C-alpha positions in Angstrom: 55.2 157.6 -65.9 51.7 158.2 -67.4 50.0 156.8 -64.2 52.0 159.1 -61.9 51.0 162.1 -64.0 47.3 161.0 -63.9 47.1 160.2 -60.2 49.4 163.1 -59.0 46.6 165.8 -58.9 44.2 163.3 -57.1 46.9 162.5 -54.5 47.7 166.2 -54.0 44.0 167.0 -53.6 43.5 164.2 -51.2 46.5 165.3 -49.0 45.3 168.9 -49.1 41.7 167.9 -48.0 43.1 165.8 -45.2 45.2 168.7 -44.0 42.3 171.2 -44.3 39.4 169.1 -43.0 41.3 166.9 -40.6 43.8 169.3 -39.1 43.3 173.0 -39.9 39.5 173.1 -39.5 39.3 171.3 -36.2 42.2 173.4 -34.7 40.5 176.6 -35.9 37.2 175.6 -34.3 39.0 174.7 -31.1 40.9 178.0 -30.9 37.7 180.0 -31.6 35.7 178.0 -29.1 38.3 178.3 -26.4 38.7 182.1 -26.9 35.0 183.0 -27.4 33.1 180.4 -25.4 35.5 178.8 -23.0 32.9 177.5 -20.5 30.8 175.8 -23.2 33.7 174.4 -25.1 35.0 172.8 -22.0 31.8 171.0 -21.2 30.1 173.6 -18.9 31.5 172.0 -15.8 30.0 172.8 -12.4 32.4 173.1 -9.5 31.8 173.0 -5.7 34.6 173.8 -3.4 37.1 173.7 -6.3 36.0 170.1 -7.3 34.3 169.4 -10.6 31.1 167.7 -9.7 29.3 167.5 -13.1 28.2 169.3 -16.2 25.2 171.6 -16.8 24.7 169.8 -20.1 24.5 166.2 -19.0 22.1 164.6 -16.5 23.7 163.3 -13.3 22.2 160.4 -11.4 20.7 161.3 -8.0 19.2 158.5 -6.0 18.8 160.1 -2.5 15.3 161.3 -1.7 16.9 164.6 -0.5 17.7 165.6 -4.1 15.8 166.4 -7.2 15.9 163.5 -9.7 16.4 163.8 -13.5 13.8 162.5 -16.0 13.7 158.8 -16.5 15.6 157.7 -19.7 12.3 156.7 -21.4 11.1 160.3 -21.0 14.2 161.8 -22.6 15.3 160.9 -26.1 19.0 160.5 -25.1 18.6 159.9 -21.4 21.2 162.6 -20.9 18.9 165.6 -20.7 19.8 167.6 -17.5 16.5 169.4 -17.4 13.1 168.7 -15.9 9.9 170.6 -16.4 8.6 173.0 -13.9 5.7 170.6 -13.1 8.2 167.7 -12.6 10.3 169.8 -10.2 7.3 170.9 -8.2 6.0 167.3 -8.0 9.3 166.3 -6.3 9.2 169.1 -3.6 7.1 167.2 -1.0 9.5 164.2 -1.1 12.5 166.4 -0.8 10.9 168.4 2.0 9.9 165.3 3.9 13.4 163.7 3.7 15.4 166.8 4.2 13.3 168.9 6.5 13.5 171.9 4.2 10.3 174.0 4.0 8.3 173.3 0.9 7.9 177.0 0.1 11.6 177.5 0.2 12.1 174.6 -2.2 9.5 176.0 -4.5 11.4 179.4 -4.5 14.6 177.6 -5.4 12.9 175.9 -8.3 11.3 179.1 -9.5 14.6 181.0 -9.3 16.3 178.3 -11.4 13.5 178.4 -14.0 13.8 182.2 -14.1 17.6 182.0 -14.6 17.1 179.5 -17.5 14.5 181.7 -19.2 16.7 184.7 -18.8 19.7 182.9 -20.3 17.5 181.8 -23.2 16.1 185.1 -24.4 13.1 185.1 -22.0 10.1 184.5 -24.3 11.6 181.6 -26.3 12.6 179.4 -23.4 10.4 176.6 -22.0 9.9 176.4 -18.3 12.5 174.0 -17.1 14.9 173.5 -14.3 18.5 172.1 -14.4 18.6 169.2 -11.9 22.3 169.6 -11.1 21.9 173.3 -10.4 18.9 172.7 -8.2 20.8 170.1 -6.2 23.9 172.3 -6.0 21.8 175.1 -4.6 20.4 172.7 -1.9 23.9 171.7 -0.9 25.1 175.3 -0.8 22.1 176.6 1.3 21.8 173.6 3.6 25.4 172.3 4.1 24.5 170.6 7.4 21.7 168.6 5.8 23.9 167.5 2.8 27.3 167.1 4.5 27.2 163.3 3.9 27.3 163.9 0.2 30.2 166.3 0.4 32.8 163.8 1.7 35.2 162.4 -0.9 
């Protein structure tokens, strides 16, 4: 009897904490995230022709010389960084132009527009100059479907 009375508050507190921290809090965060920031809470998925092709938040592997390539894993702490610096993007333009036939000036414009969009979405002055590899490659596929049709097949 004495033990039950001693441990009863501890057991009730433990059950309450499990319910609050293990169930109520995660569900509350989920509901708030889904209602306020649905794109971000669902992984910032990118779609092309109603197909999910990747996430803006995680680097995708591109091996074709027709595409921009992400940073090497040794250059990124996690290896999952989807962004490359402006200099890195520009250094890849000649390879992409040579293999795809796209004018280098047009490729540079695509890169600069992506960098500008990233700066705009990150409060302009506080954003570093970077480009999202998936968004760059998606723009190439959208603007030059004939040159990238082989990558669009299921």
